[in-house]
Structures are given as structure tokens and as C-alpha cells.
mmCIF file of C-alpha atoms in Angstrom:
data_model
loop_
_atom_site.group_PDB
_atom_site.id
_atom_site.type_symbol
_atom_site.label_atom_id
_atom_site.label_comp_id
_atom_site.label_asym_id
_atom_site.label_seq_id
_atom_site.Cartn_x
_atom_site.Cartn_y
_atom_site.Cartn_z
ATOM 1 C CA MET P 1 24.395 7.722 12.043
ATOM 2 C CA THR P 2 20.844 7.054 13.253
ATOM 3 C CA ARG P 3 19.382 3.864 11.783
ATOM 4 C CA ILE P 4 15.674 3.537 11.067
ATOM 5 C CA PHE P 5 13.555 0.579 9.961
ATOM 6 C CA SER P 6 9.935 0.366 8.900
ATOM 7 C CA GLY P 7 7.784 -1.658 6.570
ATOM 8 C CA VAL P 8 4.413 -2.330 4.979
ATOM 9 C CA GLN P 9 2.394 -5.530 4.829
ATOM 10 C CA PRO P 10 1.184 -6.737 1.406
ATOM 11 C CA THR P 11 -2.235 -7.688 2.795
ATOM 12 C CA GLY P 12 -4.087 -5.274 0.512
ATOM 13 C CA HIS P 13 -3.610 -2.361 -1.836
ATOM 14 C CA LEU P 14 -1.782 0.512 -0.127
ATOM 15 C CA THR P 15 -4.006 3.365 0.959
ATOM 16 C CA LEU P 16 -4.004 7.085 1.497
ATOM 17 C CA GLY P 17 -3.597 6.301 5.196
ATOM 18 C CA ASN P 18 -0.398 4.364 4.540
ATOM 19 C CA TYR P 19 0.943 7.253 2.492
ATOM 20 C CA LEU P 20 0.027 10.167 4.753
ATOM 21 C CA GLY P 21 0.756 8.251 7.935
ATOM 22 C CA ALA P 22 4.187 6.944 7.025
ATOM 23 C CA MET P 23 5.366 6.499 3.443
ATOM 24 C CA ARG P 24 5.487 10.167 2.491
ATOM 25 C CA ARG P 25 7.688 10.983 5.452
ATOM 26 C CA TRP P 26 9.970 8.052 4.703
ATOM 27 C CA ALA P 27 10.635 9.516 1.256
ATOM 28 C CA ALA P 28 10.720 13.208 2.157
ATOM 29 C CA GLU P 29 12.651 13.061 5.425
ATOM 30 C CA ASP P 30 13.769 9.739 6.840
ATOM 31 C CA GLN P 31 15.899 8.451 3.968
ATOM 32 C CA TYR P 32 17.885 11.703 3.998
ATOM 33 C CA ARG P 33 18.526 12.040 7.716
ATOM 34 C CA ALA P 34 19.348 8.434 8.619
ATOM 35 C CA ASP P 35 20.662 5.064 7.538
ATOM 36 C CA ALA P 36 17.198 3.864 6.513
ATOM 37 C CA LEU P 37 15.776 0.413 5.751
ATOM 38 C CA PHE P 38 12.281 -0.038 4.318
ATOM 39 C CA CYS P 39 10.805 -3.485 3.942
ATOM 40 C CA VAL P 40 7.819 -5.199 2.371
ATOM 41 C CA VAL P 41 7.037 -7.533 5.278
ATOM 42 C CA ASP P 42 5.487 -10.340 3.256
ATOM 43 C CA LEU P 43 5.870 -12.973 5.989
ATOM 44 C CA HIS P 44 3.392 -11.022 8.103
ATOM 45 C CA ALA P 45 0.796 -11.463 5.360
ATOM 46 C CA LEU P 46 0.777 -15.217 6.029
ATOM 47 C CA THR P 47 -0.722 -14.852 9.516
ATOM 48 C CA VAL P 48 -4.266 -14.933 8.070
ATOM 49 C CA ASP P 49 -5.957 -16.845 5.271
ATOM 50 C CA HIS P 50 -4.481 -15.617 1.981
ATOM 51 C CA ASP P 51 -4.138 -16.279 -1.725
ATOM 52 C CA PRO P 52 -0.452 -16.988 -2.523
ATOM 53 C CA ALA P 53 -0.640 -15.381 -5.969
ATOM 54 C CA ARG P 54 -2.232 -12.267 -4.472
ATOM 55 C CA VAL P 55 0.500 -11.972 -1.823
ATOM 56 C CA ARG P 56 3.173 -12.116 -4.536
ATOM 57 C CA ARG P 57 1.336 -9.562 -6.654
ATOM 58 C CA LEU P 58 0.750 -7.170 -3.769
ATOM 59 C CA SER P 59 4.342 -7.538 -2.566
ATOM 60 C CA ARG P 60 5.614 -6.346 -5.928
ATOM 61 C CA GLN P 61 3.017 -3.597 -6.070
ATOM 62 C CA ALA P 62 3.978 -2.391 -2.573
ATOM 63 C CA ALA P 63 7.670 -2.293 -3.465
ATOM 64 C CA THR P 64 6.893 -0.409 -6.669
ATOM 65 C CA LEU P 65 4.725 2.092 -4.792
ATOM 66 C CA LEU P 66 7.460 2.685 -2.239
ATOM 67 C CA LEU P 67 9.772 3.605 -5.085
ATOM 68 C CA ALA P 68 7.014 5.712 -6.639
ATOM 69 C CA CYS P 69 6.632 7.615 -3.378
ATOM 70 C CA GLY P 70 10.225 8.731 -3.722
ATOM 71 C CA LEU P 71 12.394 6.174 -1.945
ATOM 72 C CA ASP P 72 15.837 6.274 -3.547
ATOM 73 C CA PRO P 73 17.740 2.939 -3.519
ATOM 74 C CA GLU P 74 20.972 4.932 -3.562
ATOM 75 C CA ARG P 75 20.007 6.531 -0.241
ATOM 76 C CA CYS P 76 18.081 3.758 1.534
ATOM 77 C CA THR P 77 17.755 -0.018 1.597
ATOM 78 C CA LEU P 78 14.511 -1.331 0.103
ATOM 79 C CA PHE P 79 13.877 -5.078 0.207
ATOM 80 C CA VAL P 80 11.378 -7.887 0.758
ATOM 81 C CA GLN P 81 11.432 -9.509 4.197
ATOM 82 C CA SER P 82 11.300 -13.171 3.114
ATOM 83 C CA ARG P 83 14.500 -12.761 1.084
ATOM 84 C CA VAL P 84 16.536 -12.122 4.250
ATOM 85 C CA ASP P 85 16.679 -15.260 6.426
ATOM 86 C CA GLU P 86 17.915 -13.352 9.464
ATOM 87 C CA HIS P 87 14.341 -12.195 10.152
ATOM 88 C CA THR P 88 13.045 -15.713 10.756
ATOM 89 C CA ARG P 89 16.227 -16.820 12.517
ATOM 90 C CA LEU P 90 15.910 -14.044 15.054
ATOM 91 C CA SER P 91 12.131 -14.358 15.331
ATOM 92 C CA TYR P 92 12.444 -17.673 17.166
ATOM 93 C CA LEU P 93 14.827 -16.165 19.701
ATOM 94 C CA MET P 94 12.301 -13.370 20.260
ATOM 95 C CA GLU P 95 9.555 -15.968 20.829
ATOM 96 C CA CYS P 96 11.842 -17.541 23.426
ATOM 97 C CA THR P 97 12.262 -14.136 25.087
ATOM 98 C CA ALA P 98 8.620 -13.001 25.046
ATOM 99 C CA THR P 99 5.803 -14.287 27.259
ATOM 100 C CA ASP P 100 2.390 -15.630 26.344
ATOM 101 C CA GLY P 101 0.746 -12.776 28.221
ATOM 102 C CA GLU P 102 2.632 -10.145 26.225
ATOM 103 C CA MET P 103 1.489 -11.684 22.943
ATOM 104 C CA ARG P 104 -2.148 -11.893 23.997
ATOM 105 C CA ARG P 105 -2.240 -8.266 25.134
ATOM 106 C CA MET P 106 -1.469 -6.988 21.639
ATOM 107 C CA ILE P 107 -4.468 -4.963 20.453
ATOM 108 C CA GLN P 108 -4.039 -5.978 16.826
ATOM 109 C CA TYR P 109 -4.100 -9.656 17.800
ATOM 110 C CA LYS P 110 -7.365 -9.167 19.654
ATOM 111 C CA GLU P 111 -8.952 -7.279 16.776
ATOM 112 C CA LYS P 112 -7.774 -9.587 13.991
ATOM 113 C CA ALA P 113 -8.550 -12.754 15.953
ATOM 114 C CA ALA P 114 -12.064 -11.476 16.619
ATOM 115 C CA ARG P 115 -12.598 -10.798 12.907
ATOM 116 C CA GLU P 116 -11.376 -14.281 11.995
ATOM 117 C CA ARG P 117 -13.771 -15.868 14.469
ATOM 118 C CA GLU P 118 -16.645 -13.733 13.162
ATOM 119 C CA ARG P 119 -15.920 -15.066 9.683
ATOM 120 C CA GLY P 120 -16.014 -18.613 11.032
ATOM 121 C CA GLY P 121 -12.317 -19.108 10.383
ATOM 122 C CA SER P 122 -9.604 -20.442 12.633
ATOM 123 C CA VAL P 123 -6.987 -18.198 14.240
ATOM 124 C CA ARG P 124 -3.470 -19.108 13.168
ATOM 125 C CA LEU P 125 -0.764 -19.384 15.807
ATOM 126 C CA SER P 126 1.355 -16.996 13.727
ATOM 127 C CA LEU P 127 -1.228 -14.257 14.302
ATOM 128 C CA LEU P 128 -0.461 -14.509 18.011
ATOM 129 C CA THR P 129 3.312 -14.697 17.638
ATOM 130 C CA TYR P 130 3.924 -12.293 14.764
ATOM 131 C CA PRO P 131 4.886 -9.404 17.103
ATOM 132 C CA ALA P 132 7.975 -11.483 17.856
ATOM 133 C CA LEU P 133 8.772 -11.491 14.149
ATOM 134 C CA MET P 134 8.141 -7.751 14.028
ATOM 135 C CA ALA P 135 10.563 -7.298 16.926
ATOM 136 C CA ALA P 136 13.114 -9.361 15.008
ATOM 137 C CA ASP P 137 12.584 -7.188 11.920
ATOM 138 C CA VAL P 138 13.583 -4.153 13.960
ATOM 139 C CA LEU P 139 16.261 -5.556 16.264
ATOM 140 C CA ALA P 140 18.241 -7.413 13.597
ATOM 141 C CA TYR P 141 19.535 -4.122 12.217
ATOM 142 C CA GLY P 142 20.454 -2.244 15.372
ATOM 143 C CA THR P 143 17.538 0.077 14.691
ATOM 144 C CA ASP P 144 17.352 3.348 16.619
ATOM 145 C CA GLU P 145 14.000 4.624 15.323
ATOM 146 C CA VAL P 146 10.882 2.967 13.932
ATOM 147 C CA PRO P 147 8.664 5.483 12.084
ATOM 148 C CA VAL P 148 5.150 4.037 12.362
ATOM 149 C CA GLY P 149 1.501 4.967 12.637
ATOM 150 C CA GLU P 150 0.142 5.068 16.170
ATOM 151 C CA ASP P 151 -1.616 1.698 15.728
ATOM 152 C CA GLN P 152 1.813 0.016 15.565
ATOM 153 C CA ALA P 153 3.372 1.840 18.530
ATOM 154 C CA GLN P 154 2.436 -1.010 20.892
ATOM 155 C CA HIS P 155 4.498 -3.435 18.826
ATOM 156 C CA VAL P 156 7.529 -1.153 18.997
ATOM 157 C CA GLU P 157 7.123 -1.012 22.780
ATOM 158 C CA LEU P 158 7.209 -4.807 22.818
ATOM 159 C CA ALA P 159 10.389 -4.783 20.721
ATOM 160 C CA ARG P 160 11.921 -2.405 23.263
ATOM 161 C CA ASP P 161 10.950 -4.681 26.148
ATOM 162 C CA LEU P 162 12.350 -7.755 24.413
ATOM 163 C CA ALA P 163 15.621 -6.000 23.577
ATOM 164 C CA VAL P 164 16.094 -4.916 27.197
ATOM 165 C CA ARG P 165 15.204 -8.374 28.538
ATOM 166 C CA PHE P 166 17.505 -10.163 26.099
ATOM 167 C CA ASN P 167 20.387 -7.827 26.914
ATOM 168 C CA GLN P 168 19.888 -8.335 30.642
ATOM 169 C CA ARG P 169 19.784 -12.119 30.361
ATOM 170 C CA TYR P 170 22.448 -12.790 27.773
ATOM 171 C CA GLY P 171 24.623 -9.703 27.487
ATOM 172 C CA GLN P 172 24.474 -6.508 25.468
ATOM 173 C CA THR P 173 23.339 -7.505 21.974
ATOM 174 C CA PHE P 174 20.548 -5.250 20.745
ATOM 175 C CA VAL P 175 19.961 -1.526 20.396
ATOM 176 C CA VAL P 176 16.727 -0.511 22.167
ATOM 177 C CA PRO P 177 14.598 1.185 19.474
ATOM 178 C CA ARG P 178 11.971 3.906 19.816
ATOM 179 C CA ALA P 179 8.848 4.675 17.794
ATOM 180 C CA THR P 180 8.536 8.008 15.990
ATOM 181 C CA LEU P 181 5.093 9.268 14.973
ATOM 182 C CA PRO P 182 4.216 11.920 12.383
ATOM 183 C CA ALA P 183 2.560 15.036 13.805
ATOM 184 C CA VAL P 184 -0.388 15.093 11.376
ATOM 185 C CA GLY P 185 -2.230 12.304 9.611
ATOM 186 C CA ALA P 186 -0.770 9.605 11.848
ATOM 187 C CA ARG P 187 -4.022 7.699 11.710
ATOM 188 C CA VAL P 188 -6.290 8.405 8.757
ATOM 189 C CA MET P 189 -9.704 6.922 9.405
ATOM 190 C CA ASP P 190 -12.160 5.125 7.122
ATOM 191 C CA LEU P 191 -14.347 7.668 5.307
ATOM 192 C CA GLN P 192 -17.454 5.564 5.960
ATOM 193 C CA GLU P 193 -16.507 4.472 9.479
ATOM 194 C CA PRO P 194 -14.550 7.420 10.894
ATOM 195 C CA THR P 195 -13.871 5.712 14.216
ATOM 196 C CA ARG P 196 -12.008 2.924 12.407
ATOM 197 C CA LYS P 197 -8.581 3.141 10.789
ATOM 198 C CA MET P 198 -8.416 3.242 6.994
ATOM 199 C CA GLY P 199 -7.135 -0.322 6.633
ATOM 200 C CA LYS P 200 -5.985 -1.852 3.372
ATOM 201 C CA SER P 201 -7.453 -5.282 4.194
ATOM 202 C CA HIS P 202 -11.000 -4.222 5.128
ATOM 203 C CA VAL P 203 -13.818 -6.043 3.345
ATOM 204 C CA ARG P 204 -15.863 -2.867 2.821
ATOM 205 C CA THR P 205 -13.912 -0.518 0.567
ATOM 206 C CA ALA P 206 -16.252 2.452 0.039
ATOM 207 C CA GLY P 207 -14.445 4.466 2.719
ATOM 208 C CA ILE P 208 -10.919 3.545 1.673
ATOM 209 C CA VAL P 209 -8.904 5.661 -0.756
ATOM 210 C CA TYR P 210 -6.261 3.537 -2.449
ATOM 211 C CA LEU P 211 -3.123 5.121 -3.845
ATOM 212 C CA LEU P 212 -3.876 3.710 -7.287
ATOM 213 C CA ASP P 213 -7.517 4.827 -7.368
ATOM 214 C CA GLU P 214 -8.408 6.957 -10.390
ATOM 215 C CA PRO P 215 -9.045 10.657 -9.593
ATOM 216 C CA ASP P 216 -12.811 10.384 -10.170
ATOM 217 C CA VAL P 217 -12.972 7.409 -7.813
ATOM 218 C CA VAL P 218 -11.119 9.395 -5.159
ATOM 219 C CA ARG P 219 -13.491 12.326 -5.531
ATOM 220 C CA LYS P 220 -16.541 10.100 -5.280
ATOM 221 C CA LYS P 221 -15.293 8.398 -2.109
ATOM 222 C CA VAL P 222 -14.438 11.680 -0.396
ATOM 223 C CA MET P 223 -17.694 13.381 -1.394
ATOM 224 C CA ARG P 224 -19.619 10.435 0.052
ATOM 225 C CA ALA P 225 -17.685 10.490 3.326
ATOM 226 C CA VAL P 226 -19.757 10.154 6.477
ATOM 227 C CA THR P 227 -20.011 13.369 8.468
ATOM 228 C CA ASP P 228 -21.743 14.137 11.773
ATOM 229 C CA ALA P 229 -25.010 15.487 13.097
ATOM 230 C CA GLY P 230 -25.366 19.242 12.688
ATOM 231 C CA SER P 231 -23.771 21.419 10.051
ATOM 232 C CA GLU P 232 -21.033 23.346 11.851
ATOM 233 C CA VAL P 233 -17.480 22.487 10.791
ATOM 234 C CA VAL P 234 -15.635 21.879 14.065
ATOM 235 C CA TYR P 235 -12.482 19.886 14.757
ATOM 236 C CA ASP P 236 -13.403 17.461 17.548
ATOM 237 C CA ARG P 237 -12.155 13.892 17.202
ATOM 238 C CA ALA P 238 -14.313 12.570 20.039
ATOM 239 C CA GLU P 239 -17.647 14.225 19.243
ATOM 240 C CA ARG P 240 -17.321 14.925 15.490
ATOM 241 C CA PRO P 241 -15.128 12.079 14.137
ATOM 242 C CA GLY P 242 -16.335 12.316 10.537
ATOM 243 C CA VAL P 243 -15.547 16.002 10.117
ATOM 244 C CA ALA P 244 -12.342 15.678 12.145
ATOM 245 C CA ASN P 245 -11.150 12.931 9.804
ATOM 246 C CA LEU P 246 -11.747 15.096 6.727
ATOM 247 C CA LEU P 247 -9.911 17.972 8.380
ATOM 248 C CA ASP P 248 -7.016 15.674 9.314
ATOM 249 C CA VAL P 249 -6.740 14.452 5.726
ATOM 250 C CA LEU P 250 -6.892 17.984 4.321
ATOM 251 C CA ALA P 251 -4.321 19.143 6.877
ATOM 252 C CA ALA P 252 -1.969 16.290 6.015
ATOM 253 C CA CYS P 253 -2.251 17.076 2.306
ATOM 254 C CA THR P 254 -1.749 20.824 2.695
ATOM 255 C CA GLY P 255 0.567 21.018 5.706
ATOM 256 C CA GLU P 256 -1.867 23.210 7.632
ATOM 257 C CA ASP P 257 -3.389 22.824 11.090
ATOM 258 C CA PRO P 258 -6.765 21.019 11.123
ATOM 259 C CA ARG P 259 -8.243 23.333 13.746
ATOM 260 C CA ALA P 260 -7.279 26.402 11.745
ATOM 261 C CA LEU P 261 -8.731 24.839 8.607
ATOM 262 C CA ALA P 262 -12.061 24.267 10.353
ATOM 263 C CA ASP P 263 -12.469 28.007 10.835
ATOM 264 C CA GLY P 264 -12.448 28.529 7.080
ATOM 265 C CA TYR P 265 -15.518 26.385 6.300
ATOM 266 C CA ASP P 266 -19.212 26.911 6.916
ATOM 267 C CA SER P 267 -20.463 23.754 5.174
ATOM 268 C CA TYR P 268 -19.559 20.083 4.902
ATOM 269 C CA GLY P 269 -19.868 20.212 1.109
ATOM 270 C CA ALA P 270 -17.135 22.797 0.672
ATOM 271 C CA LEU P 271 -14.855 20.891 3.043
ATOM 272 C CA LYS P 272 -15.403 17.649 1.153
ATOM 273 C CA LYS P 273 -14.750 19.267 -2.213
ATOM 274 C CA ASP P 274 -11.467 20.841 -1.099
ATOM 275 C CA THR P 275 -10.394 17.647 0.620
ATOM 276 C CA ALA P 276 -11.135 15.575 -2.473
ATOM 277 C CA GLU P 277 -9.071 17.846 -4.725
ATOM 278 C CA ALA P 278 -6.228 17.978 -2.202
ATOM 279 C CA VAL P 279 -6.109 14.181 -2.081
ATOM 280 C CA VAL P 280 -6.189 13.850 -5.879
ATOM 281 C CA GLU P 281 -3.272 16.251 -6.282
ATOM 282 C CA THR P 282 -1.321 14.714 -3.407
ATOM 283 C CA VAL P 283 -1.375 11.184 -4.849
ATOM 284 C CA ARG P 284 -1.167 12.153 -8.532
ATOM 285 C CA PRO P 285 2.677 12.056 -8.707
ATOM 286 C CA VAL P 286 2.690 8.680 -6.975
ATOM 287 C CA ARG P 287 0.222 7.167 -9.446
ATOM 288 C CA GLU P 288 2.115 8.539 -12.420
ATOM 289 C CA ARG P 289 5.509 7.331 -11.192
ATOM 290 C CA HIS P 290 4.046 3.910 -10.323
ATOM 291 C CA ALA P 291 2.880 3.512 -13.922
ATOM 292 C CA GLU P 292 6.405 4.229 -15.168
ATOM 293 C CA LEU P 293 8.005 1.764 -12.755
ATOM 294 C CA ALA P 294 5.428 -0.956 -13.400
ATOM 295 C CA ALA P 295 6.450 -0.805 -17.059
ATOM 296 C CA ASP P 296 10.060 -1.623 -16.055
ATOM 297 C CA PRO P 297 9.845 -4.710 -13.777
ATOM 298 C CA ALA P 298 13.515 -5.569 -14.337
ATOM 299 C CA TYR P 299 14.518 -2.352 -12.572
ATOM 300 C CA VAL P 300 12.296 -3.126 -9.585
ATOM 301 C CA ASP P 301 13.773 -6.661 -9.391
ATOM 302 C CA GLU P 302 17.272 -5.224 -9.450
ATOM 303 C CA VAL P 303 16.487 -2.801 -6.623
ATOM 304 C CA LEU P 304 14.966 -5.538 -4.455
ATOM 305 C CA SER P 305 17.820 -7.981 -5.049
ATOM 306 C CA ALA P 306 20.458 -5.383 -4.201
ATOM 307 C CA GLY P 307 18.467 -4.292 -1.153
ATOM 308 C CA ALA P 308 18.140 -7.840 0.159
ATOM 309 C CA GLU P 309 21.874 -8.463 -0.193
ATOM 310 C CA ARG P 310 22.668 -5.228 1.622
ATOM 311 C CA ALA P 311 20.169 -6.061 4.375
ATOM 312 C CA ARG P 312 21.671 -9.533 4.869
ATOM 313 C CA ARG P 313 25.142 -8.074 5.300
ATOM 314 C CA MET P 314 23.807 -5.657 7.914
ATOM 315 C CA ALA P 315 21.722 -8.153 9.901
ATOM 316 C CA ARG P 316 23.829 -11.313 9.917
ATOM 317 C CA PRO P 317 26.565 -10.287 12.390
ATOM 318 C CA ARG P 318 24.031 -9.215 15.044
ATOM 319 C CA VAL P 319 21.824 -12.277 14.602
ATOM 320 C CA ASP P 320 24.880 -14.550 14.752
ATOM 321 C CA ALA P 321 25.908 -12.792 17.964
ATOM 322 C CA ALA P 322 22.431 -13.358 19.423
ATOM 323 C CA TYR P 323 22.647 -17.068 18.622
ATOM 324 C CA ARG P 324 25.985 -17.318 20.390
ATOM 325 C CA ALA P 325 24.667 -15.310 23.341
ATOM 326 C CA VAL P 326 21.807 -17.744 24.050
ATOM 327 C CA GLY P 327 24.125 -20.742 23.973
ATOM 328 C CA LEU P 328 23.797 -22.096 20.440
ATOM 329 C CA LEU P 329 26.873 -23.508 18.749
ATOM 330 C CA ALA P 330 28.598 -21.205 16.315
#
């Protein structure tokens, strides 16, 4: 059976972009068609300055939202990364397989390092090396597919390269994974900066729709979305990024084609209103289910504990084999 792995970082409150770009498909499709693992990758949140209490709080919230989105612990494995030691064990072997040049070419490293320097902060070594940990996350489980947004595709390519290189040097150990991207809504952009991804850790939040935003807050953010010069509703990502982003969001919520949707509007106001209502109705079941689960923390703890134990059983034989392959004592 095909095995898939993907995860979310608890670096901020999960957004509409996280949901439309990945989480909804995990729940609706991936957990039914494959042996699926979904992980709150909390170790990745330590690569930048952080508040420990906030990381713990957001890790629990992320896990609860994943369940609220429809992940079924009877069908998939849901767990928190730091509870499975095999991730960090294998990460060091991936660092020993990767090159400095590969790490420094990662677009996310360049962007995040630049932001840290702008803030006057120091860039942690882990920010440079965390793609090795991400590769370990994937390779430890013999993953075939990694369903991700397009901004993470480069990291999956690195995992592929490292798997091939390790196998060539030390013998066949790892499955070579591939990234799978959703057809629509793969990269929802910030409503105020439509050339920038809707990121959960951005300082400015006016253009970010969070999954737990109240309906009136969602409507206000969408109605205030930046559009483009002119008044014609046209789908053109390059020349009309603001309108294209609204059309992409509406298309992802309704399952329609964004270009076809554009033909049905003659004003930005009507497009914004329909998009706002579509978003509110799309996330409503998630918000309601999250409230129910948040009121039962013991159930969430039980799911995460069982998921971590299952993940350890799956990962340990392959990681042990990798240790033997590189020459470490059993």
C-alpha cells in the first residue's frame, strides 16, 4: 500500500492556506487511499526564536485542528514529531549525507535568514540544517508520497536526492519519495500582500485568515483584501495577483475553475462578498469540531500517544538499518 507522510509546523495559528493547500485533502482523500502519517513537526519550530509555552500550546492546537479537519486515528497515524526519537537519530545521518551547498540553496532558508537579520536577530544553525531533519521525517517511514504545498516541494526534492545518495553509498535503505501537489489552492496568498504566501508566522496578520477566526473577522479580512488597478475581474496571477488570489480561494472552496469563475463577476465587491461567504462556510465545520475536541483534551492526548507508539514501531527498523549501513555498531 502507498505510504504518505506530511506535517505542519506549530510556528503560528493554522491558516486557510494550510487547510486549502494540504489539510483538507489529507482528510478527504489521502487517509483513505494510503497508509498515511500526519505529524505536528514541533522540532522545526525551534529553528527560530520562540516562546516554549507558545510552542506547546500551538502544538496541541495544531493536533486538535488536524482531528477537527477530519483525520481519523483509526485510518491514519497522527503524532507529534518530538515524541519519536527516530526523527532526530536519522537527521544526523542526513546531515552527514547532505552538502553545505545544498542547505544554503534552500529558498526557505534564504527567506527566513533574511527576516531574522532584518529583525537584528542571529540565524540559528538549525535553520540551515533543518531540511536534513525534514528529509529524516520523510525517509524514516519508507514514504512514497509527500503531499505538500508548492513552497515545500524543494525540500522533498532534497529528500529524494539524499535517499538516492545514501542508497548508492551504503546500500539500498530508503524509498525515494515524491511530492504531490493539489490542483487548486496549492498556494493561497496573503490577502494584503498577494505576491506573498499566507504564512502563519507573519508579523502582519490583516491579510491572514486563521482557521479559528470568527466568521465576522473572516468577512472583514476578505472584504479588505487588496485588489489590482482597474475594475475588470480577470484571472491573471502575474498581472492581477490580488484578484487571482481571491479567485483561487473561491475556486478552492467551491471546487470550480478560477478562470471560469472570473467570467461570472463584473465587480471586485461581488467577488469579495462571495469569497468571504465561501470561506466562512468552508471552515465552519472545522471551527465547530475543534471546539468539541478542545473540551476533551484527554481524547487528544490518547490519540497522540497511540500515534507516537505506532510511528516508532514503523520507523525504528529502517533507522536501525541506516545506522548499521553507515558503519555504526548495532
